[in-house]
Amino acid sequence: MPQQTGLSQDEAQARLKKSGYNELPAAKPKTILQIVLEVVKEPMFVLLVTCGILYMLLGDYREGSIMLASILVIISITFYQSQKTERALDALKQMSAPRALVIRDGIQSRIPGREVVPGDLLVLNEGDRVAADATIVDMVSLAVDESMLTGESVAVNKSAANNDLCVFSGSLVVQGKAIAEATATGLQTEIGKIGASLENITADSTRLQQEMKKLIRVLFITGAVICICIVAAFYFTRGNFIQSVLNGLAAAISILPEEFPVVLTLFLALGAWRLSRKNILTRKPSAIETLGTTTVLCTDKTGTITQNKMEVAAIFDGHDVYEKNGFHLAPHKLAPLVTAAVHASQKDAVDPMEKAIRQAGHALSLLPATDYSLVKEYPLSADLFAMTRVMQGSDGDTPVAVKGAPEAVFSLCRLPADVQAKYWAVGQELAGRGYRVIAVASAQMPASLPEKQNGFAFSFLGLIAFEDPIRPEVPAAIAECYNAGIKVIMITGDFPATAKSIAVQAGLQADKMVVTGEELNKMDNSTLQKNIGGINIFARVVPEQKLRIVQALKANGEIVAMTGDGVNDAPALKAAHIGIAMGNRGTDVAREASSLVLLDDNFASIVGAIRSGRRIFDNLQKAMSYILAIHIPVIGLTLIPAFVTSMPVLLMPLHIVFLELIIDPVCSIAFESEKEEQGLMQRPPRSPDERFFGWRKIGYSLLQGALLLCMVITVYIITSREGHTANETRAIAFSALITSNILLILTALSKSKSAISVVLEKNIAVVGLLSAAFIVLQLILLVPQLRVLFTIHFPGFKHFIPSLVGSMLLLLVLEAMKFWRLKKLRLK
């Protein structure tokens, strides 16, 4: 295709500024009014309003006003959390928007599809999603899937002869390539006119969300039963119906698990946002849950393990091998081979190998001086690993050149077996150095072009070996996978010798079986399933074979993550538990079939995502355990006075609201931002069948809560024996509850580190929130007006010694339990 310049950057930016982003209608961030309406629908809002009205009916206007005012605080927290989640989701949507390859100022660059403007030149390749309605300027064998507009499943072959030179936004290039000038964007496109919107896509409920719904339903029903029991018990033992209802409502506030859905939503949204900062775009929330269970990671070699920055390392001209530092010594001998390789490559090459060929041709001054145009291209296929290009020069020259896998080119050249063996030995020796090896041949233009490549009479010219360096961070990342119990399988189209050499350099366990695509085809599914445990390198594999690899691994009970970038990789990406598409070189089809998009195409980023996934899951589990644990003492302190008439009511609705105002931000901010556990990547993958909140975890949380409740009850008994009034006893017990809650948070933040270590790590969110809670507690105890609101009296500092001692003893017990559990896990 001829060189194109396209719009200038300045002109494109001016058009973008004038017309705005070409987005279809998008969901707007929630307003305060929308947040208020959502809060009004919540059971917590109903409970608070009911409590406030009842206090007003009892004549306690101050208490009623405070209860009603607390609604504003809850709305503020909800609004903050909603905005934080919206910002995270908005950032992700911007990143996940379709991207387009455009020509501006004569340079190809990839930009968000929303920034394409009319007049832009779009470069369309196989697997690309078209970003705008456009008119084709130039094309080669272009076929487009327009089913999302027309419903027709058969791809449309574009042709000037049929006057069919339009492509439409949202359609998919399934074959060939083209340059097209954008004519309409956004709402002006055909798909925009029928009201399609990518912004309204909603994710299905994940397994974790479904489990949370069941748990919330159980807790809600349990809370309703307890609430009714408390109202009845208070009424029959104390006789005051309204006060009994207030106590029942206080119990309902303490039991209602409204934090669970908020925390889950926030963790998944912020978790996906944090992954995006590590060059991983999360397309499906379920991927965050699955990351920690990954047992096998199947990865491409080129561009993922290697840098995808190829250069010609050696050339074999059929007689001698020339290393790259000796190319200049024999340019006349290398001229036919290098010139043919240049003709067999794109002029404006994107593929790193073709770029390397042109760089070698430039270095040897062998680039064609005459302009050549493409007459016909015979693309690479699954049956023949070679591509042929027929060119037409302005001087009448018509070269035909082929490049591809040596065995494919040997076949096209019809070389005798002994000659093939001789050349094959040279290719194997080069591949053994870790080089990628291709063969090159040329032919004379026949009277008429054949239908297939084997219709040409090719003459063998030689071999070209390419060097693609390993990414420096890959060996450490692979070692980290092995430490984490994750098997790494490398899948490549290269020679087995090349693949094994690269695997050794990358730190892969290359002592296991290496299987080629041809050998893979000879295995039936049961044989592959049986043998795949001993394979960690697949060489000479075509994308279609990846699906069989995934299916065999899944049949063995493995949790599979699979990388891919091409159109033909999509089935394997979709079949894998975690499909990982390449962000830089991947096609739109691959991205749409994947769960994650690797924005930098780097293997180390995948391992970083697994690490982050484990951290997110750990912190979410700890937050939920804490929520369950802290509700136990609140329920107990509300419930016990209903049956023990000698005990004063220790917790009023306002006390519980204050406690909830600590719990909500701590769970959504402090736990979410907590650092990873020690040895996070030294433990085996989590079993996919393991429940997020199994009975053992629930039992441990209940035990923690029960210990906290016992401590507060003990403090109450000690205090009551000292002859304190009900309001003084309430102050001491409430202080013990808040202080022990703070210490419970510190010990719950980590499963492997002590509470002191957690403090020393300087988690700013934790330090800030807990300091604020402690300061507010002191203000409640010391400021007379606040003491009146909370119905407490200040008995003097020395009387709080039981609270402090009890809280510290509780901390010691909880820390001892934590390290006992940790020791048991290490012994397993």
XYZ file of C-alpha atoms in Angstrom, residues 50 54 57-58 227-228 230-249:
26
model
C -37.608 5.283 63.009
C -39.379 7.450 68.487
C -42.155 10.959 70.646
C -40.470 10.260 73.988
C -34.821 -8.022 66.794
C -38.326 -9.396 67.407
C -35.416 -8.429 71.916
C -38.541 -6.278 71.566
C -40.618 -9.036 73.157
C -38.089 -9.710 75.947
C -37.717 -6.040 76.884
C -41.454 -5.495 76.823
C -42.292 -8.485 79.020
C -39.449 -7.831 81.488
C -39.562 -4.024 81.653
C -42.976 -3.064 80.297
C -42.054 0.043 78.237
C -43.145 -0.716 74.674
C -41.536 2.268 72.906
C -38.256 1.747 74.759
C -38.479 -1.936 73.867
C -38.913 -1.039 70.204
C -35.911 1.315 70.452
C -33.780 -1.462 71.893
C -34.992 -3.812 69.149
C -34.120 -1.234 66.506
